[in-house]
CSV table of C-alpha atoms in Angstrom, one decimal:
chain,number,residue,atom,x,y,z
G,1,UNK,CA,231.8,151.0,-1.4
G,2,UNK,CA,233.7,153.6,0.6
G,3,UNK,CA,233.8,154.8,4.3
G,4,UNK,CA,234.9,158.0,5.5
G,5,UNK,CA,235.3,158.9,9.3
G,6,UNK,CA,236.7,162.1,11.0
G,7,UNK,CA,236.5,163.6,7.4
G,8,UNK,CA,240.4,162.9,7.4
G,9,UNK,CA,240.4,159.3,6.8
G,10,UNK,CA,238.8,157.7,3.7
G,11,UNK,CA,238.6,154.0,2.9
G,12,UNK,CA,237.9,153.0,-0.7
G,13,UNK,CA,237.3,149.6,-2.2
G,14,UNK,CA,240.4,148.4,-4.1
G,15,UNK,CA,238.4,147.8,-7.4
G,16,UNK,CA,237.5,151.5,-7.6
G,17,UNK,CA,240.2,153.2,-5.8
G,18,UNK,CA,242.1,154.5,-9.0
G,19,UNK,CA,239.0,156.1,-10.3
G,20,UNK,CA,238.1,157.6,-7.0
G,21,UNK,CA,241.3,159.0,-6.5
G,22,UNK,CA,241.7,160.5,-9.9
G,23,UNK,CA,238.0,162.1,-9.4
G,24,UNK,CA,239.2,163.6,-6.1
G,25,UNK,CA,242.3,165.0,-7.4
G,26,UNK,CA,240.4,166.7,-10.2
G,27,UNK,CA,238.0,168.0,-7.6
G,28,UNK,CA,240.5,169.2,-5.3
G,29,UNK,CA,241.9,171.3,-8.2
G,30,UNK,CA,238.7,173.0,-8.6
G,31,UNK,CA,238.4,174.0,-4.7
G,32,UNK,CA,238.2,177.5,-4.2
G,33,UNK,CA,240.3,178.6,-1.1
G,34,UNK,CA,239.7,182.2,0.4
G,35,UNK,CA,237.5,184.3,2.3
G,36,UNK,CA,235.1,182.4,4.4
G,37,UNK,CA,232.3,185.1,4.0
G,38,UNK,CA,232.3,184.5,0.1
G,39,UNK,CA,229.6,182.2,-0.9
G,40,UNK,CA,231.8,180.6,-3.6
G,41,UNK,CA,234.6,179.7,-1.1
G,42,UNK,CA,234.8,176.1,-0.4
G,43,UNK,CA,237.8,176.1,2.1
G,44,UNK,CA,238.6,179.1,4.5
G,45,UNK,CA,241.7,179.9,6.6
G,46,UNK,CA,243.4,177.9,9.3
G,47,UNK,CA,242.2,179.2,12.6
G,48,UNK,CA,245.7,180.0,14.1
G,49,UNK,CA,249.6,179.9,13.2
G,50,UNK,CA,249.8,177.1,15.9
G,51,UNK,CA,247.4,175.0,14.1
G,52,UNK,CA,248.9,175.7,10.7
G,53,UNK,CA,252.2,174.6,12.0
G,54,UNK,CA,250.6,171.4,13.4
G,55,UNK,CA,249.1,170.4,10.0
G,56,UNK,CA,252.3,171.3,8.3
G,57,UNK,CA,254.3,169.0,10.6
G,58,UNK,CA,251.9,166.1,10.4
G,59,UNK,CA,251.8,166.4,6.5
G,60,UNK,CA,255.7,166.4,6.5
G,61,UNK,CA,255.6,163.5,8.9
G,62,UNK,CA,253.1,161.8,6.2
G,63,UNK,CA,255.7,162.2,3.6
G,64,UNK,CA,258.5,161.2,5.6
G,65,UNK,CA,256.5,157.8,6.5
G,66,UNK,CA,256.4,156.9,3.0
G,67,UNK,CA,252.9,158.5,2.0
G,68,UNK,CA,252.3,159.6,-1.6
G,69,UNK,CA,251.2,163.3,-1.4
G,70,UNK,CA,249.0,165.1,-3.8
G,71,UNK,CA,248.4,168.8,-3.3
G,72,UNK,CA,246.0,171.0,-5.3
G,73,UNK,CA,247.9,173.8,-7.3
G,74,UNK,CA,245.6,176.5,-6.5
G,75,UNK,CA,246.6,180.0,-5.7
G,76,UNK,CA,246.6,180.9,-1.9
G,77,UNK,CA,245.7,184.1,-0.6
G,78,UNK,CA,249.0,186.4,0.3
G,79,UNK,CA,247.7,187.2,4.0
G,80,UNK,CA,246.7,184.8,6.7
G,81,UNK,CA,247.1,181.1,7.6
G,82,UNK,CA,246.3,178.9,4.6
G,83,UNK,CA,247.1,175.2,3.8
G,84,UNK,CA,246.4,173.5,0.2
G,85,UNK,CA,244.0,170.7,0.2
G,86,UNK,CA,245.8,167.8,0.3
G,87,UNK,CA,245.5,164.0,-0.4
G,88,UNK,CA,247.5,161.1,0.9
G,89,UNK,CA,247.7,157.8,-0.5
G,90,UNK,CA,250.0,154.6,0.3
G,91,UNK,CA,249.7,155.4,4.0
G,92,UNK,CA,249.6,152.8,6.7
G,93,UNK,CA,247.3,152.4,9.6
G,94,UNK,CA,250.2,153.3,12.2
G,95,UNK,CA,250.9,156.5,10.2
G,96,UNK,CA,250.5,159.5,12.1
G,97,UNK,CA,248.2,161.3,9.5
G,98,UNK,CA,245.9,158.4,9.9
G,99,UNK,CA,246.0,158.2,13.7
G,100,UNK,CA,245.9,161.9,14.7
G,101,UNK,CA,243.3,164.5,14.7
G,102,UNK,CA,244.6,166.7,11.9
G,103,UNK,CA,241.8,169.6,11.8
G,104,UNK,CA,242.9,170.6,8.3
G,105,UNK,CA,242.1,170.2,4.6
G,106,UNK,CA,243.9,166.7,4.5
G,107,UNK,CA,242.7,163.4,3.7
G,108,UNK,CA,244.3,160.1,4.1
G,109,UNK,CA,243.2,157.5,1.6
G,110,UNK,CA,243.4,153.8,2.4
G,111,UNK,CA,242.1,150.8,0.3
G,112,UNK,CA,240.4,147.6,1.5
G,113,UNK,CA,239.0,144.5,-0.2
G,114,UNK,CA,236.1,143.2,2.1
G,115,UNK,CA,233.6,145.3,4.2
G,116,UNK,CA,234.9,143.5,7.3
G,117,UNK,CA,238.5,144.7,6.4
G,118,UNK,CA,237.1,148.4,6.1
G,119,UNK,CA,235.2,148.0,9.4
G,120,UNK,CA,238.2,146.9,11.3
G,121,UNK,CA,240.4,149.8,10.0
G,122,UNK,CA,237.9,152.5,10.3
G,123,UNK,CA,237.3,151.4,14.0
G,124,UNK,CA,241.0,151.3,14.8
G,125,UNK,CA,241.0,154.7,16.4
G,126,UNK,CA,240.3,156.0,19.9
G,127,UNK,CA,237.5,158.5,18.4
G,128,UNK,CA,234.2,157.9,17.1
G,129,UNK,CA,232.2,161.0,16.5
G,130,UNK,CA,231.0,160.4,12.9
G,131,UNK,CA,231.5,158.5,9.7
G,132,UNK,CA,230.0,158.1,6.2
G,133,UNK,CA,229.2,155.0,4.1
G,134,UNK,CA,228.8,155.0,0.4
G,135,UNK,CA,227.3,152.0,-1.5
G,136,UNK,CA,224.6,151.2,-4.0
G,137,UNK,CA,223.7,148.1,-1.9
G,138,UNK,CA,221.1,148.9,0.9
G,139,UNK,CA,221.8,145.8,2.8
G,140,UNK,CA,225.6,146.4,3.0
G,141,UNK,CA,224.9,150.1,4.0
G,142,UNK,CA,223.1,148.8,7.1
G,143,UNK,CA,225.5,146.1,7.9
G,144,UNK,CA,228.6,148.4,7.8
G,145,UNK,CA,226.8,151.3,9.6
G,146,UNK,CA,225.7,149.1,12.3
G,147,UNK,CA,229.2,148.0,12.8
G,148,UNK,CA,231.1,151.2,12.8
G,149,UNK,CA,231.5,152.4,16.4
G,150,UNK,CA,230.5,156.2,15.9
G,151,UNK,CA,227.8,158.2,17.1
G,152,UNK,CA,226.6,159.7,13.7
G,153,UNK,CA,226.6,157.7,10.4
G,154,UNK,CA,225.7,159.5,7.3
G,155,UNK,CA,224.8,156.8,4.5
G,156,UNK,CA,225.2,157.9,1.0
G,157,UNK,CA,225.1,161.7,2.2
G,158,UNK,CA,227.5,163.5,4.6
G,159,UNK,CA,227.7,166.3,7.0
G,160,UNK,CA,223.8,166.5,7.6
G,161,UNK,CA,222.7,168.2,10.8
G,162,UNK,CA,219.2,168.9,12.3
G,163,UNK,CA,218.2,170.0,15.6
G,164,UNK,CA,216.0,166.8,16.1
G,165,UNK,CA,218.8,164.5,15.1
G,166,UNK,CA,220.9,163.6,18.2
G,167,UNK,CA,224.5,164.5,17.4
G,168,UNK,CA,227.6,163.1,19.7
G,169,UNK,CA,230.3,160.5,19.8
G,170,UNK,CA,231.3,157.1,21.1
G,171,UNK,CA,235.0,156.6,22.6
G,172,UNK,CA,236.9,159.6,23.3
G,173,UNK,CA,234.8,161.8,21.0
G,174,UNK,CA,232.9,163.0,24.1
G,175,UNK,CA,229.9,162.5,26.3
G,176,UNK,CA,226.3,162.4,25.8
G,177,UNK,CA,224.3,163.9,22.8
G,178,UNK,CA,223.0,167.2,21.7
G,179,UNK,CA,219.6,167.6,19.8
G,180,UNK,CA,216.6,165.3,19.6
G,181,UNK,CA,215.1,163.4,22.5
G,182,UNK,CA,218.5,161.9,23.4
G,183,UNK,CA,219.8,165.3,23.9
G,184,UNK,CA,217.2,166.0,26.3
G,185,UNK,CA,218.0,163.1,28.9
G,186,UNK,CA,220.7,165.1,30.9
G,187,UNK,CA,217.8,167.7,31.8
G,188,UNK,CA,215.0,165.4,32.8
G,189,UNK,CA,214.8,163.3,36.0
G,190,UNK,CA,213.7,159.9,35.1
Q,1,UNK,CA,229.7,104.3,57.3
Q,2,UNK,CA,232.9,103.7,59.0
Q,3,UNK,CA,235.0,105.4,56.4
Q,4,UNK,CA,232.7,108.7,56.5
Q,5,UNK,CA,233.5,109.7,59.8
Q,6,UNK,CA,237.0,109.5,59.0
Q,7,UNK,CA,236.7,111.6,55.9
Q,8,UNK,CA,238.4,115.0,55.9
Q,9,UNK,CA,236.1,117.6,54.1
Q,10,UNK,CA,237.9,119.2,51.1
Q,11,UNK,CA,238.6,123.0,51.8
Q,12,UNK,CA,237.8,125.3,49.2
Q,13,UNK,CA,240.4,127.7,47.6
Q,14,UNK,CA,238.6,130.8,46.3
Q,15,UNK,CA,240.3,132.1,43.2
Q,16,UNK,CA,239.6,135.1,40.7
Q,17,UNK,CA,237.4,134.7,37.7
Q,18,UNK,CA,239.2,136.1,34.4
Q,19,UNK,CA,238.3,134.9,30.9
Q,20,UNK,CA,235.9,132.0,31.9
Q,21,UNK,CA,238.7,130.7,34.0
Q,22,UNK,CA,239.6,130.5,37.6
Q,23,UNK,CA,243.0,131.6,38.0
Q,24,UNK,CA,244.9,132.6,41.3
Q,25,UNK,CA,246.0,136.1,41.7
Q,26,UNK,CA,249.2,136.4,39.3
Q,27,UNK,CA,250.7,138.2,42.6
Q,28,UNK,CA,250.4,135.2,44.6
Q,29,UNK,CA,249.0,137.5,47.5
Q,30,UNK,CA,246.2,136.7,49.6
Q,31,UNK,CA,244.1,138.2,52.5
Q,32,UNK,CA,242.5,136.4,55.4
Q,33,UNK,CA,238.8,136.6,55.6
Q,34,UNK,CA,237.7,136.5,59.4
Q,35,UNK,CA,234.3,135.8,60.7
Q,36,UNK,CA,232.5,137.8,63.6
Q,37,UNK,CA,234.5,135.8,66.1
Q,38,UNK,CA,237.8,136.6,64.5
Q,39,UNK,CA,238.6,133.2,63.2
Q,40,UNK,CA,240.1,132.7,59.8
Q,41,UNK,CA,237.4,131.2,57.4
Q,42,UNK,CA,239.3,131.8,54.2
Q,43,UNK,CA,242.5,132.8,52.3
Q,44,UNK,CA,241.2,135.2,49.7
Q,45,UNK,CA,242.9,136.1,46.5
Q,46,UNK,CA,244.4,139.7,46.8
Q,47,UNK,CA,244.1,140.8,43.1
Q,48,UNK,CA,246.7,142.9,41.6
Q,49,UNK,CA,246.8,145.7,38.9
Q,50,UNK,CA,248.1,143.1,36.5
Q,51,UNK,CA,245.0,140.9,37.3
Q,52,UNK,CA,243.0,143.9,36.7
Q,53,UNK,CA,244.8,144.4,33.2
Q,54,UNK,CA,244.4,140.6,32.5
Q,55,UNK,CA,240.6,141.0,33.2
Q,56,UNK,CA,240.4,143.9,31.0
Q,57,UNK,CA,241.9,142.1,28.2
Q,58,UNK,CA,239.5,139.3,28.5
Q,59,UNK,CA,236.6,141.6,28.6
Q,60,UNK,CA,237.5,143.5,25.5
Q,61,UNK,CA,238.1,139.8,24.0
Q,62,UNK,CA,234.6,138.9,25.1
Q,63,UNK,CA,233.0,142.1,23.8
Q,64,UNK,CA,232.5,140.9,20.2
Q,65,UNK,CA,230.9,137.7,20.7
Q,66,UNK,CA,228.7,138.9,23.5
Q,67,UNK,CA,227.6,142.1,22.0
Q,68,UNK,CA,227.0,140.1,18.9
Q,69,UNK,CA,224.4,137.8,20.4
Q,70,UNK,CA,220.7,138.6,19.7
Q,71,UNK,CA,218.7,140.6,22.4
Q,72,UNK,CA,216.5,137.7,22.9
Q,73,UNK,CA,219.4,135.3,23.6
Q,74,UNK,CA,221.1,137.5,25.8
Q,75,UNK,CA,217.8,137.5,27.8
Q,76,UNK,CA,217.8,133.6,27.8
Q,77,UNK,CA,221.2,133.6,29.2
Q,78,UNK,CA,220.6,135.9,32.0
Q,79,UNK,CA,217.4,134.1,32.9
Q,80,UNK,CA,219.6,130.9,32.8
Q,81,UNK,CA,222.0,132.6,35.4
Q,82,UNK,CA,218.7,133.1,37.7
Q,83,UNK,CA,217.7,129.4,37.2
Q,84,UNK,CA,221.0,128.3,38.3
Q,85,UNK,CA,221.3,130.5,41.1
Q,86,UNK,CA,217.7,129.4,42.3
Q,87,UNK,CA,219.0,125.7,42.6
Q,88,UNK,CA,222.0,127.0,44.8
Q,89,UNK,CA,219.9,129.3,47.2
Q,90,UNK,CA,220.9,127.2,50.3
Q,91,UNK,CA,224.6,127.4,49.6
Q,92,UNK,CA,224.6,131.1,48.9
Q,93,UNK,CA,222.6,131.8,51.9
Q,94,UNK,CA,225.1,129.7,54.0
Q,95,UNK,CA,228.0,131.4,52.5
Q,96,UNK,CA,226.5,134.9,53.3
Q,97,UNK,CA,226.0,133.6,56.9
Q,98,UNK,CA,229.7,132.6,57.1
Q,99,UNK,CA,230.7,136.2,56.0
Q,100,UNK,CA,228.8,137.7,58.8
Q,101,UNK,CA,224.9,138.0,57.9
Q,102,UNK,CA,222.0,136.7,59.8
Q,103,UNK,CA,220.3,133.8,58.2
Q,104,UNK,CA,216.9,135.3,57.4
Q,105,UNK,CA,218.7,138.4,55.8
Q,106,UNK,CA,221.0,136.2,53.8
Q,107,UNK,CA,218.2,134.4,52.3
Q,108,UNK,CA,216.3,137.6,51.7
Q,109,UNK,CA,219.2,138.8,49.8
Q,110,UNK,CA,219.6,135.9,47.8
Q,111,UNK,CA,216.0,135.7,46.7
Q,112,UNK,CA,216.3,139.5,46.0
Q,113,UNK,CA,219.3,138.8,43.7
Q,114,UNK,CA,217.6,135.8,41.8
Q,115,UNK,CA,214.6,138.2,41.2
Q,116,UNK,CA,216.9,141.1,40.2
Q,117,UNK,CA,218.6,139.1,37.4
Q,118,UNK,CA,215.3,138.0,36.2
Q,119,UNK,CA,214.1,141.6,36.0
Q,120,UNK,CA,217.2,142.5,33.9
Q,121,UNK,CA,216.8,139.1,31.5
Q,122,UNK,CA,213.4,140.5,30.8
Q,123,UNK,CA,214.7,144.0,29.7
Q,124,UNK,CA,217.4,142.5,27.3
Q,125,UNK,CA,215.0,142.8,24.1
Q,126,UNK,CA,213.0,145.7,25.3
Q,127,UNK,CA,215.2,148.6,26.3
Q,128,UNK,CA,216.1,149.0,22.6
Q,129,UNK,CA,212.6,150.2,21.8
Q,130,UNK,CA,212.2,152.6,24.7
Q,131,UNK,CA,215.4,154.2,24.1
Q,132,UNK,CA,215.3,154.3,20.2
Q,133,UNK,CA,213.8,157.2,18.2
Q,134,UNK,CA,213.1,158.0,14.7
Q,135,UNK,CA,213.8,161.9,14.3
Q,136,UNK,CA,211.5,164.1,12.5
Q,137,UNK,CA,214.4,166.1,10.4
Q,138,UNK,CA,213.4,168.8,8.1
Q,139,UNK,CA,215.4,167.3,4.9
Q,140,UNK,CA,214.4,164.4,3.0
Q,141,UNK,CA,216.2,161.6,5.2
Q,142,UNK,CA,215.0,158.7,7.1
Q,143,UNK,CA,217.0,159.5,10.3
Q,144,UNK,CA,216.8,157.1,13.3
Q,145,UNK,CA,218.7,156.7,16.7
Q,146,UNK,CA,219.3,153.3,18.5
Q,147,UNK,CA,221.5,152.2,21.5
Q,148,UNK,CA,224.5,150.2,21.3
Q,149,UNK,CA,226.7,149.0,24.3
Q,150,UNK,CA,229.5,151.2,25.2
Q,151,UNK,CA,232.0,148.3,25.6
Q,152,UNK,CA,234.1,147.4,28.6
Q,153,UNK,CA,232.7,148.5,32.0
Q,154,UNK,CA,234.5,148.3,35.2
Q,155,UNK,CA,232.7,148.0,38.6
Q,156,UNK,CA,233.5,148.9,42.0
Q,157,UNK,CA,230.5,147.1,43.8
Q,158,UNK,CA,228.9,148.1,47.0
Q,159,UNK,CA,230.8,147.3,50.3
Q,160,UNK,CA,227.5,145.9,51.9
Q,161,UNK,CA,225.0,143.5,50.0
Q,162,UNK,CA,228.0,141.4,48.9
Q,163,UNK,CA,225.8,139.5,46.4
Q,164,UNK,CA,223.0,141.7,45.6
Q,165,UNK,CA,225.2,144.7,44.9
Q,166,UNK,CA,227.1,142.7,42.6
Q,167,UNK,CA,224.2,141.4,40.7
Q,168,UNK,CA,222.5,144.8,40.5
Q,169,UNK,CA,225.6,146.3,39.0
Q,170,UNK,CA,226.9,143.4,36.9
Q,171,UNK,CA,223.3,142.8,35.1
Q,172,UNK,CA,222.4,146.1,33.6
Q,173,UNK,CA,225.6,146.3,32.1
Q,174,UNK,CA,225.7,143.0,30.3
Q,175,UNK,CA,221.9,143.2,29.4
Q,176,UNK,CA,223.0,145.4,26.4
Q,177,UNK,CA,226.1,143.4,25.4
Q,178,UNK,CA,228.8,145.4,27.5
Q,179,UNK,CA,231.5,143.1,29.2
Q,180,UNK,CA,232.6,143.7,32.8
Q,181,UNK,CA,235.2,143.5,35.4
Q,182,UNK,CA,233.9,143.7,38.7
Q,183,UNK,CA,235.6,144.2,41.9
Q,184,UNK,CA,234.0,142.3,44.8
Q,185,UNK,CA,233.5,143.7,48.3
Q,186,UNK,CA,236.5,143.1,50.6
Q,187,UNK,CA,234.0,141.8,53.0
Q,188,UNK,CA,232.0,139.3,50.8
Q,189,UNK,CA,234.5,137.8,48.3
Q,190,UNK,CA,233.3,134.3,48.9
Q,191,UNK,CA,229.6,134.8,47.4
Q,192,UNK,CA,231.3,136.8,44.5
Q,193,UNK,CA,233.3,133.9,43.5
Q,194,UNK,CA,230.4,131.3,44.1
Q,195,UNK,CA,228.6,133.9,41.6
Q,196,UNK,CA,231.1,133.4,39.2
Q,197,UNK,CA,230.8,129.6,39.3
Q,198,UNK,CA,227.0,130.2,38.8
Q,199,UNK,CA,227.9,132.3,35.7
Q,200,UNK,CA,230.3,129.8,34.4
Q,201,UNK,CA,227.5,127.3,34.2
Q,202,UNK,CA,225.2,129.6,32.5
Q,203,UNK,CA,226.3,130.0,29.0
Q,204,UNK,CA,227.8,133.3,29.3
Q,205,UNK,CA,230.4,134.2,26.6
Q,206,UNK,CA,233.9,133.7,28.5
Q,207,UNK,CA,235.2,137.0,29.4
Q,208,UNK,CA,231.9,138.9,29.4
Q,209,UNK,CA,231.9,138.8,33.0
Q,210,UNK,CA,235.2,138.9,35.1
Q,211,UNK,CA,235.2,139.1,38.8
Q,212,UNK,CA,238.1,140.0,41.2
Q,213,UNK,CA,238.7,140.0,44.7
Q,214,UNK,CA,241.0,142.3,46.5
Q,215,UNK,CA,241.5,145.7,48.2
Q,216,UNK,CA,239.2,148.5,46.8
Q,217,UNK,CA,241.8,151.2,47.9
Q,218,UNK,CA,244.5,149.3,45.9
Q,219,UNK,CA,242.6,148.3,42.8
Q,220,UNK,CA,240.6,151.6,42.4
Q,221,UNK,CA,243.0,153.2,40.3
Q,222,UNK,CA,243.8,150.4,37.8
Q,223,UNK,CA,240.0,150.0,37.1
Q,224,UNK,CA,239.4,153.7,36.2
Q,225,UNK,CA,242.7,154.6,34.7
Q,226,UNK,CA,242.7,151.7,32.0
Q,227,UNK,CA,242.7,153.4,28.4
Q,228,UNK,CA,240.5,150.3,27.1
Q,229,UNK,CA,237.8,150.6,29.5
Q,230,UNK,CA,234.7,152.5,28.4
Q,231,UNK,CA,233.0,153.2,31.7
Q,232,UNK,CA,233.5,152.8,35.4
Q,233,UNK,CA,230.6,152.2,38.1
Q,234,UNK,CA,231.6,153.5,41.5
Q,235,UNK,CA,229.2,152.4,44.4
Q,236,UNK,CA,230.2,154.2,47.6
Q,237,UNK,CA,230.4,157.5,49.4
Q,238,UNK,CA,234.1,158.5,49.6
Q,239,UNK,CA,234.5,161.9,48.3
Q,240,UNK,CA,238.2,161.1,47.6
Q,241,UNK,CA,237.8,157.9,45.9
Q,242,UNK,CA,235.2,159.3,43.5
Q,243,UNK,CA,237.4,162.3,42.6
Q,244,UNK,CA,240.1,160.1,41.9
Q,245,UNK,CA,238.0,158.1,39.6
Q,246,UNK,CA,236.5,160.9,37.9
Q,247,UNK,CA,240.0,162.3,37.2
Q,248,UNK,CA,241.4,158.9,36.0
Q,249,UNK,CA,238.3,158.6,33.8
Q,250,UNK,CA,238.9,162.0,32.1
Q,251,UNK,CA,242.1,160.5,30.6
Q,252,UNK,CA,240.0,158.5,27.7
Q,253,UNK,CA,236.5,160.1,28.4
Q,254,UNK,CA,235.3,157.1,30.3
Q,255,UNK,CA,231.6,157.4,31.3
Q,256,UNK,CA,231.4,157.6,35.3
Q,257,UNK,CA,228.4,156.1,37.0
Q,258,UNK,CA,228.0,156.8,40.9
Q,259,UNK,CA,225.7,154.9,42.9
Q,260,UNK,CA,225.0,155.5,46.7
Q,261,UNK,CA,222.0,153.4,47.5
Q,262,UNK,CA,221.8,152.5,51.4
Q,263,UNK,CA,219.3,149.7,50.8
Q,264,UNK,CA,220.1,147.7,47.4
Q,265,UNK,CA,217.0,145.4,47.8
Q,266,UNK,CA,214.6,148.5,47.2
Q,267,UNK,CA,213.0,148.5,43.9
Q,268,UNK,CA,214.4,152.0,43.2
Q,269,UNK,CA,217.7,150.1,42.7
Q,270,UNK,CA,216.5,148.6,39.6
Q,271,UNK,CA,215.5,150.5,36.4
Q,272,UNK,CA,216.0,150.4,32.6
Q,273,UNK,CA,217.6,153.7,32.8
Q,274,UNK,CA,220.4,151.9,34.8
Q,275,UNK,CA,220.8,150.0,31.3
Q,276,UNK,CA,220.9,153.4,29.6
Q,277,UNK,CA,223.9,154.7,31.7
Q,278,UNK,CA,226.2,152.2,29.8
Q,279,UNK,CA,224.6,152.7,26.2
Q,280,UNK,CA,225.9,154.8,23.3
Q,281,UNK,CA,223.4,156.4,20.9
Q,282,UNK,CA,224.0,155.9,17.1
Q,283,UNK,CA,222.2,158.1,14.7
Q,284,UNK,CA,222.0,157.1,11.1
Q,285,UNK,CA,221.0,159.2,8.1
Q,286,UNK,CA,219.6,157.7,5.1
Q,287,UNK,CA,218.6,159.9,2.0
Q,288,UNK,CA,214.8,159.4,0.8
Q,289,UNK,CA,214.2,159.6,-2.8
Q,290,UNK,CA,214.2,158.0,-6.2
């Protein structure tokens, strides 16, 4: 079972952690960084120099705080603001790359033993926009998804959107919902 | 009966209600509550910012257990509050009179309060269906949305309607599993603490409802800028107070709910949409396939 939130934190069950991390590293190596208008591109440029500096600073802090870093060895375009897809393992809950919103291709991986532990770690953040749960056991998916404090949960899927599906977050991830019936509530007098 | 004529009645000390206990304010401060003739009728705890923080900690602690209860069970417990209050009607009417109300109006307010608690007890296991949806997405997914409580709610209760105003703001919040910290009206602190005694006798999780007495002007900021509070209800029409609450709330994206009802006994002051104000919507995607 795995849980992913903010697309920056991944929680993997201990028993499968090594295999998942190995496969993620292999996948990272095949990601294509480049022109966002090119259909083959997986990851485009960072939107500004300021943002690139912020990502860079957070990643350096991650290394300094004792995290183990893996970066794809891909070629980066010469011009523009680019950042290599990056994985962190061995990071703690208090680490800045776990707690802060990175908005860059950086994933911090933590492990867990029980579902309760994963839920507690996943909820330990002031944000709660979206998250994902992967498991081959349906009842476990429902248990975990009902306890994650986030507005959208993707179960055994990720990043799906639809105009009929309400989108929006809990806690500091914003107010209200967009899309679906719930997106219409602010526009009607009840 | 010779001894009874010599008996000195026990004076009640009204305290705060935090985490299922009745502590004095940590500040040791009191304010004098006067009756219409200007006589002191009680020394009332003048709650402090620290009391607000303690109450928020208690409310957060109570959230797990209270929100985990089944909807039906929460309904039973709300009904139990109404039952207990029904048995103490006379006492509450008397205390409202002591705080300046006319007897008939006081009894009307007590009965309206009991009915309002029963109203929300009924909604506890029904609002979920009317606010849920199965969403007709294009892709091959089973996609549904349902409400969950937002968390800890602070309430700045109406200045008038000391009992009914408190009940009308607390009940829709706790009906869905939220926990609350409510500030009583400066003018009606006694019924607020007596309500706490009723709540304490009604199987409500410790910390699910916390009630403070004190000065609104002083406690407004603590109730609205606390980073572990998810929503703040403000009852009143002071534009400056409302603006400061909105500004404080933006620190951690609190939901601000504003009520400015003139007559809290009106039917328009109870609605399932008042439960909706303090709900978060969770949308879940499940693939459909082999």
